[in-house]
Coordinates of C-alpha atoms in Angstrom, one line a residue:
Chain A
X1 CA 113.3 -62.9 -70.2
X2 CA 113.5 -63.3 -66.7
X3 CA 116.7 -62.3 -65.5
X4 CA 116.6 -62.2 -62.4
X5 CA 119.0 -59.0 -61.1
X6 CA 122.1 -58.6 -59.8
X7 CA 125.6 -56.4 -59.2
X8 CA 125.9 -53.4 -58.8
X9 CA 123.3 -50.6 -56.5
X10 CA 121.7 -47.8 -58.3
X11 CA 120.6 -45.0 -55.4
X12 CA 118.2 -42.8 -55.2
X13 CA 118.3 -39.3 -57.1
X14 CA 118.6 -36.4 -55.9
X15 CA 118.2 -35.0 -59.4
X16 CA 114.6 -32.1 -59.4
X17 CA 111.5 -34.0 -59.6
X18 CA 112.6 -37.7 -60.1
X19 CA 112.4 -38.2 -55.9
X20 CA 110.9 -36.6 -52.9
X21 CA 112.9 -37.4 -49.7
X22 CA 111.6 -37.6 -46.6
X23 CA 113.3 -36.2 -43.6
X24 CA 113.8 -36.4 -40.2
X25 CA 116.2 -35.8 -39.8
X26 CA 117.2 -37.6 -42.7
X27 CA 116.3 -38.8 -45.4
X28 CA 114.7 -43.0 -45.8
X29 CA 114.3 -43.2 -49.2
X30 CA 113.9 -46.5 -51.9
X31 CA 117.4 -47.0 -53.3
X32 CA 117.4 -49.8 -56.2
X33 CA 119.1 -53.0 -55.3
X34 CA 120.1 -54.7 -57.7
X35 CA 119.2 -58.0 -56.5
X36 CA 122.4 -59.8 -56.1
X37 CA 122.1 -63.7 -56.6
X38 CA 125.1 -65.5 -56.7
X39 CA 126.9 -66.3 -58.4
X40 CA 126.8 -62.2 -60.1
X41 CA 128.2 -61.0 -62.6
X42 CA 129.5 -57.2 -61.9
X43 CA 128.8 -55.5 -64.8
X44 CA 125.3 -56.2 -65.7
X45 CA 121.6 -56.3 -64.9
X46 CA 118.5 -56.8 -65.7
X47 CA 116.5 -54.1 -68.2
X48 CA 113.7 -55.5 -67.2
X49 CA 113.3 -56.2 -62.7
X50 CA 114.1 -54.2 -59.4
X51 CA 114.4 -55.6 -56.1
X52 CA 113.6 -52.2 -53.5
X53 CA 115.5 -52.5 -50.3
X54 CA 115.6 -49.5 -47.8
X55 CA 118.6 -47.0 -48.6
X56 CA 119.9 -46.1 -44.7
X57 CA 121.2 -43.0 -45.4
X58 CA 125.1 -42.5 -43.8
X59 CA 125.8 -40.5 -40.6
X60 CA 123.2 -41.2 -38.2
X61 CA 122.6 -44.7 -37.8
X62 CA 119.4 -44.0 -36.6
X63 CA 117.9 -41.3 -38.7
X64 CA 114.3 -43.0 -39.1
X65 CA 115.0 -44.9 -36.2
X66 CA 113.7 -48.6 -35.5
X67 CA 111.6 -49.3 -38.1
X68 CA 108.2 -50.8 -36.1
X69 CA 105.7 -51.3 -38.3
X70 CA 105.8 -51.0 -42.5
X71 CA 102.9 -50.8 -45.2
X72 CA 103.1 -52.1 -47.6
X73 CA 101.0 -51.6 -50.7
X74 CA 99.4 -54.1 -52.9
X75 CA 100.9 -56.5 -55.5
X76 CA 99.7 -55.6 -59.1
X77 CA 99.1 -51.8 -58.3
X78 CA 102.2 -49.7 -59.7
X79 CA 104.3 -47.5 -58.7
X80 CA 105.7 -44.2 -60.7
X81 CA 109.0 -42.8 -60.4
X82 CA 109.1 -40.5 -57.3
X83 CA 105.7 -41.4 -56.0
X84 CA 104.9 -42.6 -52.6
X85 CA 104.0 -46.2 -52.6
X86 CA 104.0 -47.5 -48.7
X87 CA 105.4 -46.2 -45.4
X88 CA 107.4 -46.7 -42.6
X89 CA 107.5 -46.0 -39.1
X90 CA 109.4 -45.6 -36.3
X91 CA 109.0 -45.4 -32.9
X92 CA 108.4 -41.0 -33.2
X93 CA 107.4 -40.7 -37.0
X94 CA 106.3 -41.4 -39.9
X95 CA 108.0 -41.2 -43.1
X96 CA 106.9 -42.0 -46.8
X97 CA 108.7 -44.2 -49.5
X98 CA 108.9 -43.1 -52.6
X99 CA 110.0 -44.9 -55.7
X100 CA 113.0 -44.9 -57.8
X101 CA 111.2 -46.8 -60.7
X102 CA 108.4 -46.8 -62.5
X103 CA 106.2 -50.2 -62.6
X104 CA 105.0 -52.7 -61.6
X105 CA 104.1 -54.5 -58.2
X106 CA 105.0 -58.4 -58.1
X107 CA 105.9 -59.4 -55.4
X108 CA 105.9 -57.7 -51.2
X109 CA 108.2 -58.7 -48.4
X110 CA 105.7 -60.0 -46.3
X111 CA 108.8 -60.8 -43.7
X112 CA 108.0 -57.1 -42.4
X113 CA 104.9 -57.8 -41.0
X114 CA 106.0 -59.8 -38.5
X115 CA 110.0 -58.3 -38.3
X116 CA 109.8 -54.9 -38.9
X117 CA 113.0 -54.5 -38.2
X118 CA 114.3 -55.8 -40.9
X119 CA 114.5 -52.5 -42.2
X120 CA 117.0 -51.9 -40.0
X121 CA 118.8 -55.1 -39.4
X122 CA 119.8 -56.5 -43.1
X123 CA 118.3 -53.6 -45.2
X124 CA 120.6 -54.8 -49.0
X125 CA 118.8 -58.9 -48.1
X126 CA 115.8 -60.0 -46.3
X127 CA 114.6 -56.0 -44.9
X128 CA 114.0 -55.9 -49.3
X129 CA 110.6 -54.1 -49.9
X130 CA 108.8 -54.4 -53.1
X131 CA 109.6 -56.0 -56.5
X132 CA 109.2 -54.0 -59.3
X133 CA 108.4 -55.4 -63.0
X134 CA 110.1 -52.5 -64.4
X135 CA 108.1 -50.7 -67.5
X136 CA 111.5 -48.3 -68.6
X137 CA 114.4 -49.7 -67.8
X138 CA 115.4 -45.9 -69.2
X139 CA 114.7 -44.7 -65.7
X140 CA 118.0 -46.4 -64.5
X141 CA 119.8 -44.4 -66.1
X142 CA 118.6 -41.0 -64.0
X143 CA 119.8 -42.6 -60.6
X144 CA 123.0 -41.3 -58.9
X145 CA 125.5 -44.5 -58.5
X146 CA 126.9 -45.3 -55.0
X147 CA 130.2 -42.7 -55.4
X148 CA 127.3 -40.0 -55.9
X149 CA 124.7 -41.4 -53.3
X150 CA 127.5 -40.8 -50.7
X151 CA 129.0 -37.4 -51.4
X152 CA 125.3 -36.5 -51.9
X153 CA 124.9 -37.5 -47.7
X154 CA 128.4 -36.4 -46.8
X155 CA 126.8 -32.7 -47.5
X156 CA 123.8 -33.4 -46.5
X157 CA 125.4 -34.6 -43.3
X158 CA 127.2 -31.2 -42.9
X159 CA 124.2 -28.8 -42.8
Chain B
X1 CA 106.0 -29.0 -23.5
X2 CA 104.7 -28.1 -27.2
X3 CA 104.8 -30.8 -30.1
X4 CA 108.3 -31.8 -30.1
X5 CA 109.5 -33.0 -33.1
X6 CA 112.5 -30.7 -35.1
X7 CA 110.5 -29.6 -38.0
X8 CA 112.0 -26.0 -38.8
X9 CA 115.3 -28.6 -39.3
X10 CA 113.0 -31.1 -41.6
X11 CA 111.9 -27.7 -43.6
X12 CA 115.3 -27.3 -44.2
X13 CA 116.9 -30.1 -45.1
X14 CA 114.3 -30.7 -47.3
X15 CA 114.6 -27.9 -49.3
X16 CA 118.3 -29.4 -49.5
X17 CA 116.9 -32.2 -51.2
X18 CA 114.7 -32.3 -53.1
X19 CA 115.8 -29.3 -55.2
X20 CA 113.4 -28.3 -57.3
X21 CA 111.3 -31.0 -56.1
X22 CA 107.8 -30.7 -54.1
X23 CA 108.4 -30.3 -50.5
X24 CA 109.1 -33.6 -48.2
X25 CA 106.5 -34.8 -46.4
X26 CA 106.2 -36.0 -43.0
X27 CA 104.0 -37.2 -40.6
X28 CA 104.3 -37.3 -36.9
X29 CA 103.9 -35.0 -33.9
X30 CA 103.1 -31.3 -34.3
X31 CA 104.4 -29.0 -33.5
X32 CA 107.2 -25.9 -35.6
X33 CA 109.6 -23.6 -33.9
X34 CA 109.9 -21.1 -36.3
X35 CA 113.3 -19.6 -35.1
X36 CA 116.6 -20.2 -37.8
X37 CA 118.9 -21.5 -36.2
X38 CA 120.8 -18.1 -35.1
X39 CA 118.2 -17.1 -32.5
X40 CA 118.0 -20.6 -30.6
X41 CA 118.6 -20.2 -26.6
X42 CA 121.2 -22.9 -25.4
X43 CA 120.5 -24.3 -22.6
X44 CA 124.1 -24.9 -20.2
X45 CA 124.8 -28.1 -20.7
X46 CA 124.3 -27.4 -25.0
X47 CA 128.3 -28.3 -25.4
X48 CA 128.0 -30.9 -23.4
X49 CA 124.9 -32.7 -25.3
X50 CA 127.1 -32.0 -28.7
X51 CA 130.1 -33.5 -27.4
X52 CA 128.5 -36.5 -26.1
X53 CA 127.0 -37.2 -29.6
X54 CA 123.4 -35.2 -28.9
X55 CA 121.3 -34.3 -31.5
X56 CA 120.6 -30.8 -31.2
X57 CA 117.2 -29.9 -32.9
X58 CA 115.5 -26.8 -32.2
X59 CA 112.2 -26.9 -29.0
X60 CA 110.1 -24.6 -28.4
X61 CA 112.7 -22.0 -29.1
X62 CA 115.9 -23.8 -27.4
X63 CA 118.6 -26.2 -28.9
X64 CA 117.5 -29.6 -27.2
X65 CA 118.8 -33.3 -28.0
X66 CA 116.6 -35.1 -29.0
X67 CA 118.6 -38.3 -28.9
X68 CA 122.5 -39.0 -28.6
X69 CA 124.0 -42.1 -30.3
X70 CA 121.5 -44.7 -29.0
X71 CA 117.9 -44.8 -30.3
X72 CA 114.8 -43.7 -28.9
X73 CA 113.4 -47.2 -28.4
X74 CA 117.4 -48.3 -26.1
X75 CA 116.8 -45.1 -24.0
X76 CA 113.3 -45.7 -23.2
X77 CA 114.5 -49.2 -22.0
X78 CA 117.8 -48.1 -20.9
X79 CA 115.4 -44.9 -18.6
X80 CA 113.4 -47.8 -17.3
X81 CA 116.0 -50.4 -16.4
X82 CA 118.7 -48.1 -15.2
X83 CA 118.3 -44.2 -15.1
X84 CA 118.4 -41.5 -17.5
X85 CA 119.5 -38.0 -17.1
X86 CA 117.5 -35.4 -18.9
X87 CA 118.4 -31.6 -19.7
X88 CA 115.2 -29.9 -18.7
X89 CA 116.2 -26.4 -18.7
X90 CA 114.5 -25.3 -20.7
X91 CA 111.5 -25.3 -18.5
X92 CA 110.8 -21.8 -16.2
X93 CA 110.9 -22.4 -12.6
X94 CA 110.0 -19.2 -11.1
X95 CA 109.0 -19.0 -7.1
X96 CA 106.2 -16.3 -6.1
X97 CA 106.8 -15.6 -2.3
X98 CA 105.0 -12.9 -0.1
X99 CA 102.0 -13.4 2.5
X100 CA 99.9 -14.0 -0.4
X101 CA 101.5 -16.1 -2.0
X102 CA 99.4 -18.8 -2.0
X103 CA 95.4 -17.2 -2.5
X104 CA 97.2 -15.2 -5.0
X105 CA 98.0 -18.7 -6.8
X106 CA 95.0 -20.7 -6.0
X107 CA 93.3 -17.6 -8.0
X108 CA 94.7 -18.8 -11.1
X109 CA 95.4 -22.6 -10.6
X110 CA 92.6 -26.2 -9.8
X111 CA 95.0 -27.2 -6.9
X112 CA 94.4 -27.0 -2.5
X113 CA 97.7 -25.1 -2.6
X114 CA 97.4 -24.4 0.8
X115 CA 95.9 -27.4 2.2
X116 CA 99.6 -29.3 1.0
X117 CA 102.2 -30.2 3.7
X118 CA 105.3 -28.0 3.8
X119 CA 107.9 -28.7 1.4
X120 CA 105.2 -30.9 -0.8
X121 CA 103.6 -30.7 -4.4
X122 CA 101.5 -31.4 -7.0
X123 CA 100.4 -31.4 -10.5
X124 CA 97.9 -28.8 -11.1
X125 CA 96.3 -27.1 -13.7
X126 CA 96.4 -22.7 -14.7
X127 CA 93.0 -22.5 -16.1
X128 CA 91.1 -19.7 -18.0
X129 CA 88.1 -18.4 -18.0
X130 CA 86.2 -20.8 -20.1
X131 CA 87.6 -23.3 -17.6
X132 CA 90.6 -24.6 -20.7
X133 CA 93.8 -25.6 -20.0
X134 CA 96.7 -22.4 -19.9
X135 CA 99.5 -24.4 -19.0
X136 CA 100.1 -28.0 -16.0
X137 CA 102.6 -27.1 -13.1
X138 CA 103.9 -28.7 -10.8
X139 CA 103.6 -26.2 -7.7
X140 CA 105.1 -26.8 -4.1
X141 CA 104.5 -25.3 -1.3
X142 CA 108.1 -24.6 0.5
X143 CA 107.2 -22.2 3.0
X144 CA 103.6 -20.4 3.8
X145 CA 105.2 -17.4 2.3
X146 CA 107.1 -19.5 -0.6
X147 CA 106.0 -21.6 -3.3
X148 CA 108.0 -22.5 -6.3
X149 CA 107.0 -24.0 -9.6
X150 CA 107.8 -25.6 -12.9
X151 CA 106.0 -24.5 -16.3
X152 CA 106.1 -25.3 -20.0
X153 CA 108.9 -23.8 -22.3
X154 CA 106.1 -23.5 -24.7
X155 CA 103.8 -21.7 -22.2
X156 CA 107.1 -19.6 -20.9
X157 CA 106.0 -15.9 -22.2
X158 CA 102.6 -17.3 -22.1
X159 CA 102.0 -18.1 -18.7
X160 CA 104.0 -15.3 -17.3
X161 CA 102.4 -13.0 -19.1
X162 CA 100.0 -14.1 -17.4
X163 CA 100.6 -14.6 -14.2
X164 CA 102.3 -10.9 -14.7
X165 CA 99.1 -9.6 -14.8
X166 CA 97.4 -11.1 -12.8
X167 CA 99.5 -10.4 -10.2
X168 CA 100.0 -6.4 -10.2
X169 CA 95.7 -6.8 -10.1
X170 CA 96.4 -9.0 -7.1
X171 CA 99.1 -6.2 -5.2
X172 CA 96.5 -3.2 -6.8
X173 CA 93.9 -4.5 -4.1
X174 CA 96.0 -4.8 -1.3
X175 CA 97.7 -8.5 -2.0
X176 CA 101.2 -9.4 -0.8
X177 CA 103.0 -11.6 -3.7
X178 CA 106.2 -10.9 -5.4
X179 CA 108.1 -13.4 -8.5
X180 CA 112.0 -14.6 -8.9
X181 CA 111.8 -16.5 -12.1
X182 CA 115.1 -18.5 -12.0
X183 CA 116.8 -18.2 -15.2
X184 CA 120.2 -18.3 -12.7
X185 CA 119.4 -22.1 -12.5
X186 CA 118.8 -25.0 -14.3
X187 CA 116.6 -28.0 -14.1
X188 CA 118.2 -31.5 -14.7
X189 CA 115.9 -34.9 -14.1
X190 CA 117.0 -37.8 -12.8
X191 CA 114.6 -40.9 -13.5
X192 CA 114.8 -44.5 -13.4
X193 CA 115.5 -47.1 -10.8
X194 CA 119.4 -46.1 -10.1
X195 CA 118.4 -42.2 -9.4
X196 CA 118.2 -42.3 -5.7
X197 CA 121.2 -44.9 -5.2
X198 CA 122.9 -42.5 -8.0
X199 CA 122.2 -39.2 -6.5
X200 CA 122.6 -40.5 -2.3
X201 CA 126.1 -40.6 -3.3
X202 CA 126.1 -37.1 -4.1
X203 CA 124.6 -35.9 -0.9
X204 CA 124.6 -36.1 2.4
X205 CA 121.0 -35.8 2.8
X206 CA 118.6 -39.3 3.3
X207 CA 116.6 -39.4 0.0
X208 CA 115.0 -42.7 1.9
X209 CA 113.2 -40.4 3.7
X210 CA 112.2 -38.3 1.0
X211 CA 108.7 -39.2 -0.7
X212 CA 106.8 -38.5 -4.2
X213 CA 106.3 -34.8 -4.7
X214 CA 108.6 -33.9 -1.6
X215 CA 111.3 -30.9 -2.1
X216 CA 114.1 -29.8 -0.5
X217 CA 116.5 -27.6 -0.9
X218 CA 120.0 -29.5 -0.5
X219 CA 123.2 -29.4 -0.9
X220 CA 124.0 -32.0 -3.6
X221 CA 127.9 -32.1 -5.4
X222 CA 128.9 -28.9 -3.6
X223 CA 125.8 -26.8 -4.9
X224 CA 123.0 -25.6 -3.3
X225 CA 120.0 -27.5 -5.1
X226 CA 116.4 -27.4 -4.6
X227 CA 115.3 -30.7 -5.2
X228 CA 112.1 -32.5 -6.0
X229 CA 110.8 -36.5 -6.7
X230 CA 109.2 -36.2 -9.8
X231 CA 109.3 -36.7 -13.1
X232 CA 107.3 -36.6 -16.4
X233 CA 108.1 -40.6 -17.1
X234 CA 106.7 -42.5 -14.7
X235 CA 109.6 -44.3 -12.9
X236 CA 110.9 -42.6 -9.3
X237 CA 112.8 -39.9 -9.8
X238 CA 114.0 -36.4 -9.5
X239 CA 114.0 -33.2 -10.6
X240 CA 116.9 -31.2 -9.5
X241 CA 117.6 -26.7 -10.3
X242 CA 121.4 -26.6 -9.9
X243 CA 122.8 -23.0 -10.0
X244 CA 123.7 -22.7 -13.8
X245 CA 127.8 -22.8 -12.7
X246 CA 127.2 -25.7 -11.4
X247 CA 124.8 -27.5 -14.3
X248 CA 127.6 -29.4 -16.2
X249 CA 129.2 -30.2 -13.4
X250 CA 127.0 -32.4 -12.0
X251 CA 125.4 -34.0 -14.9
X252 CA 129.2 -35.4 -15.2
X253 CA 128.8 -36.5 -11.5
X254 CA 125.6 -37.7 -12.1
X255 CA 126.6 -40.5 -14.8
X256 CA 130.6 -40.8 -13.3
X257 CA 128.6 -41.9 -10.0
X258 CA 126.6 -44.4 -11.8
X259 CA 129.0 -46.1 -14.0
X260 CA 127.6 -45.0 -17.6
X261 CA 124.3 -47.1 -16.3
X262 CA 122.5 -43.8 -16.2
X263 CA 122.6 -42.2 -19.5
X264 CA 122.3 -39.0 -21.3
X265 CA 118.6 -39.1 -22.7
X266 CA 116.7 -36.8 -25.2
X267 CA 113.1 -35.7 -26.2
X268 CA 112.6 -37.9 -28.3
X269 CA 112.7 -40.7 -25.3
X270 CA 111.3 -38.4 -23.3
X271 CA 108.1 -38.4 -24.4
X272 CA 107.9 -42.3 -25.5
X273 CA 108.0 -42.0 -21.5
X274 CA 105.8 -40.2 -20.7
X275 CA 103.0 -41.1 -23.0
X276 CA 103.8 -45.1 -21.5
X277 CA 103.0 -43.3 -17.8
X278 CA 99.9 -41.8 -19.2
X279 CA 101.0 -38.5 -18.8
X280 CA 99.6 -34.9 -21.3
X281 CA 101.7 -33.1 -23.2
X282 CA 100.3 -29.8 -23.3
X283 CA 99.6 -28.0 -26.9
X284 CA 98.4 -31.6 -27.3
X285 CA 96.5 -33.6 -24.6
X286 CA 95.6 -30.6 -23.3
X287 CA 94.7 -27.4 -24.4
X288 CA 93.1 -24.5 -24.3
X289 CA 89.9 -25.5 -25.0
X290 CA 90.0 -29.0 -23.1
X291 CA 89.3 -28.3 -18.4
X292 CA 90.6 -30.0 -16.2
X293 CA 88.1 -32.3 -15.7
X294 CA 87.9 -33.3 -19.9
X295 CA 91.7 -34.6 -19.3
X296 CA 91.7 -37.0 -16.8
X297 CA 92.4 -34.5 -13.8
X298 CA 89.7 -33.9 -11.9
X299 CA 91.4 -36.2 -8.7
X300 CA 94.2 -32.7 -9.0
X301 CA 90.8 -30.0 -8.4
X302 CA 91.2 -29.8 -4.4
X303 CA 88.3 -31.5 -2.5
X304 CA 87.8 -27.9 -0.7
X305 CA 88.2 -25.4 -4.6
X306 CA 85.2 -27.9 -5.7
X307 CA 83.8 -26.5 -2.9
X308 CA 84.8 -22.8 -2.6
X309 CA 85.8 -22.2 -6.3
X310 CA 87.8 -18.5 -6.7
X311 CA 89.9 -20.6 -9.7
X312 CA 89.3 -18.8 -13.6
X313 CA 86.6 -21.0 -15.3
X314 CA 84.9 -22.3 -11.8
X315 CA 81.6 -22.7 -12.9
X316 CA 82.5 -24.8 -15.9
X317 CA 84.6 -27.0 -14.0
X318 CA 82.4 -27.1 -11.1
X319 CA 79.7 -28.0 -13.6
X320 CA 81.2 -30.7 -14.9
X321 CA 82.5 -32.3 -12.0
X322 CA 78.5 -32.2 -11.1
X323 CA 77.3 -33.3 -14.5
X324 CA 79.6 -34.9 -15.9
X325 CA 81.8 -33.6 -19.0
X326 CA 80.6 -34.4 -23.4
X327 CA 84.1 -35.7 -23.4
X328 CA 87.0 -37.4 -21.7
X329 CA 90.0 -38.3 -22.3
X330 CA 91.6 -41.9 -22.5
X331 CA 94.8 -44.3 -23.0
X332 CA 93.9 -46.9 -25.8
X333 CA 95.6 -49.7 -27.6
X334 CA 96.0 -49.7 -31.6
X335 CA 97.1 -52.2 -34.1
X336 CA 98.0 -51.5 -37.9
X337 CA 100.5 -48.4 -37.5
X338 CA 100.7 -46.6 -35.0
X339 CA 98.2 -43.8 -34.8
X340 CA 99.7 -40.2 -34.3
X341 CA 98.4 -37.1 -33.2
X342 CA 95.3 -35.8 -34.6
X343 CA 94.1 -39.5 -36.1
X344 CA 90.9 -40.2 -36.4
X345 CA 88.8 -41.7 -34.2
X346 CA 85.2 -43.6 -34.9
X347 CA 82.5 -46.1 -34.2
X348 CA 82.0 -49.2 -36.2
X349 CA 79.3 -47.7 -38.5
X350 CA 82.3 -45.3 -39.7
X351 CA 80.3 -41.9 -36.9
X352 CA 83.2 -39.8 -35.6
X353 CA 83.7 -40.4 -32.3
X354 CA 87.3 -38.6 -30.8
X355 CA 90.3 -38.1 -32.0
X356 CA 94.4 -39.0 -31.0
X357 CA 95.9 -36.3 -29.4
X358 CA 99.8 -38.4 -29.0
X359 CA 100.1 -41.6 -30.2
X360 CA 103.3 -43.9 -30.9
X361 CA 104.8 -47.2 -31.0
X362 CA 105.5 -48.4 -27.0
X363 CA 109.6 -49.3 -26.6
X364 CA 108.7 -51.4 -23.5
X365 CA 105.7 -52.9 -24.2
X366 CA 106.1 -53.4 -28.4
X367 CA 103.5 -52.1 -28.7
X368 CA 100.7 -48.7 -30.7
X369 CA 100.0 -47.0 -27.4
X370 CA 97.9 -43.5 -28.1
X371 CA 95.9 -40.9 -25.7
X372 CA 93.0 -39.4 -27.1
X373 CA 89.8 -38.3 -26.2
X374 CA 86.2 -40.1 -27.7
X375 CA 82.4 -39.2 -26.3
X376 CA 81.8 -39.7 -22.5
X377 CA 80.0 -43.3 -22.8
X378 CA 82.6 -44.2 -24.5
X379 CA 85.1 -44.0 -22.1
X380 CA 85.5 -47.1 -20.5
X381 CA 88.3 -49.9 -20.6
X382 CA 87.6 -52.3 -23.6
X383 CA 85.6 -50.2 -25.3
X384 CA 86.1 -51.3 -28.6
X385 CA 85.7 -48.9 -32.3
X386 CA 88.7 -48.0 -34.9
X387 CA 90.9 -45.6 -35.7
X388 CA 91.2 -44.0 -38.8
X389 CA 95.5 -43.8 -40.5
X390 CA 96.4 -42.7 -43.6
X391 CA 92.3 -43.7 -45.1
X392 CA 92.1 -46.8 -43.4
X393 CA 90.6 -48.2 -40.7
X394 CA 92.3 -50.4 -37.9
X395 CA 90.7 -51.8 -34.0
X396 CA 91.1 -49.7 -31.0
X397 CA 90.2 -50.2 -27.9
X398 CA 90.3 -48.2 -24.6
X399 CA 92.4 -49.3 -21.7
X400 CA 93.4 -48.0 -18.1
X401 CA 96.4 -45.5 -17.9
X402 CA 99.3 -45.3 -17.5
X403 CA 100.1 -48.2 -19.5
X404 CA 103.0 -49.0 -18.3
X405 CA 103.4 -49.6 -14.9
X406 CA 104.7 -46.5 -12.2
X407 CA 106.6 -46.6 -9.7
X408 CA 106.5 -43.7 -7.0
X409 CA 108.5 -43.9 -4.2
X410 CA 106.2 -43.8 -1.6
X411 CA 105.8 -44.4 1.8
X412 CA 104.7 -48.0 2.2

């Protein structure tokens, strides 16, 4: 059953070992956006596939700064929840991209080689990074939802 | 300046962000100011930075703005298109006075200080016994008995200890030199095409007669300032040493007179600008074990100094001038991800030939630029080799510096 994903956004989890967030000066974490393909039905989502987008943290617009280069993994490799699969470069800093889910990379966004700035400009849409075939849909429940993530970012901002 | 980025803040946020998880891995420019935030020194402009959206980070024991509301990319480009105003009050300005000031300083630096015209300065290097660099500095001969110099914030304690120790010895032998450290003043840098036109609106002095490296004590916005036509960006501009109680007013006046075109600019953009200009960052591109000859600063060794020596490490340096140094600083364009400090440089057969000491993405050129050291022989423009980033090799080619043409104001 190859359902294209849809609907709700699940966000990177702070919980324990699931996700390492690289920081300068804010987290650059990969959230999981189950990409809506219109018409989208809220409340339902595929448990097979996930589209990983960058999740811009709240607060500072340019926490990472303008992205100038994205190091993408190869199609076919495995990703593991919490493990690094690539990197994002800004003018001044390099940040690891960690995966919030485990599975197999079935597609990478080649557009990012020509237009790395899509990660900033269109994080939920054109700036998607990789598509993963989930190996364990149970992982989805360990991720924060949007509300929890907003709170998490606000707390971080206040440090 | 020591490496620019805020590792103390990083460490703290990483610890908070990943409760229980492994510490965050962020690879970028080195440099950790391991000082608890409460102990960080603040410049006279601290509140002004915060009020203007400054993102404050620890740097060399100070709390400094790494950027403001605009991105480092935009800030860098704006400095070259319009202008940037930088708070560099963390740097250390000092005056050496007395009959012995010039011979004393010459025992510690490579410059021909005596040969400078009154009211002019130059970039120089403080050397150690092995000819390596203790710090780089802009020194100005104000008069025969007064030298004004500025040293890096990260080297303040080291430099003052070094100068102090040698000054004591010099005076014991009958010399006559005293120092005054200008902690009552704050240094601001105003750089870019609008620097002179903007500053002209705040002073009666005819700035068109003041050329690159010139120094004057003049009235700016109602206070007596030391003005040097110099900078760290490659653009035309000035460094203004203003009494600290007038620093905020001066900053406000500059921003207002430029009608907002000159913007407050932070250390992030400052680093991009100096890299584009091919200028060394002490702590990255120059260190204790690197000589001025290796760093490509032989031009800064005065002719008379080459003949006479008389500075620490002169024997090593003069020998390198004769025989050529074994390694040389080069500029490079690289492919792939930006090559950061400590990235290895290898020949096409994989043999190590050097390393990157500074690198990043150039906001103005929109490509990767880097500075590093390679074996002599491989330093000519056009030489190709590879840079290793995260285990993969990418093409690198030597190019002349500056990467972005400089715009120093010189007589035609």
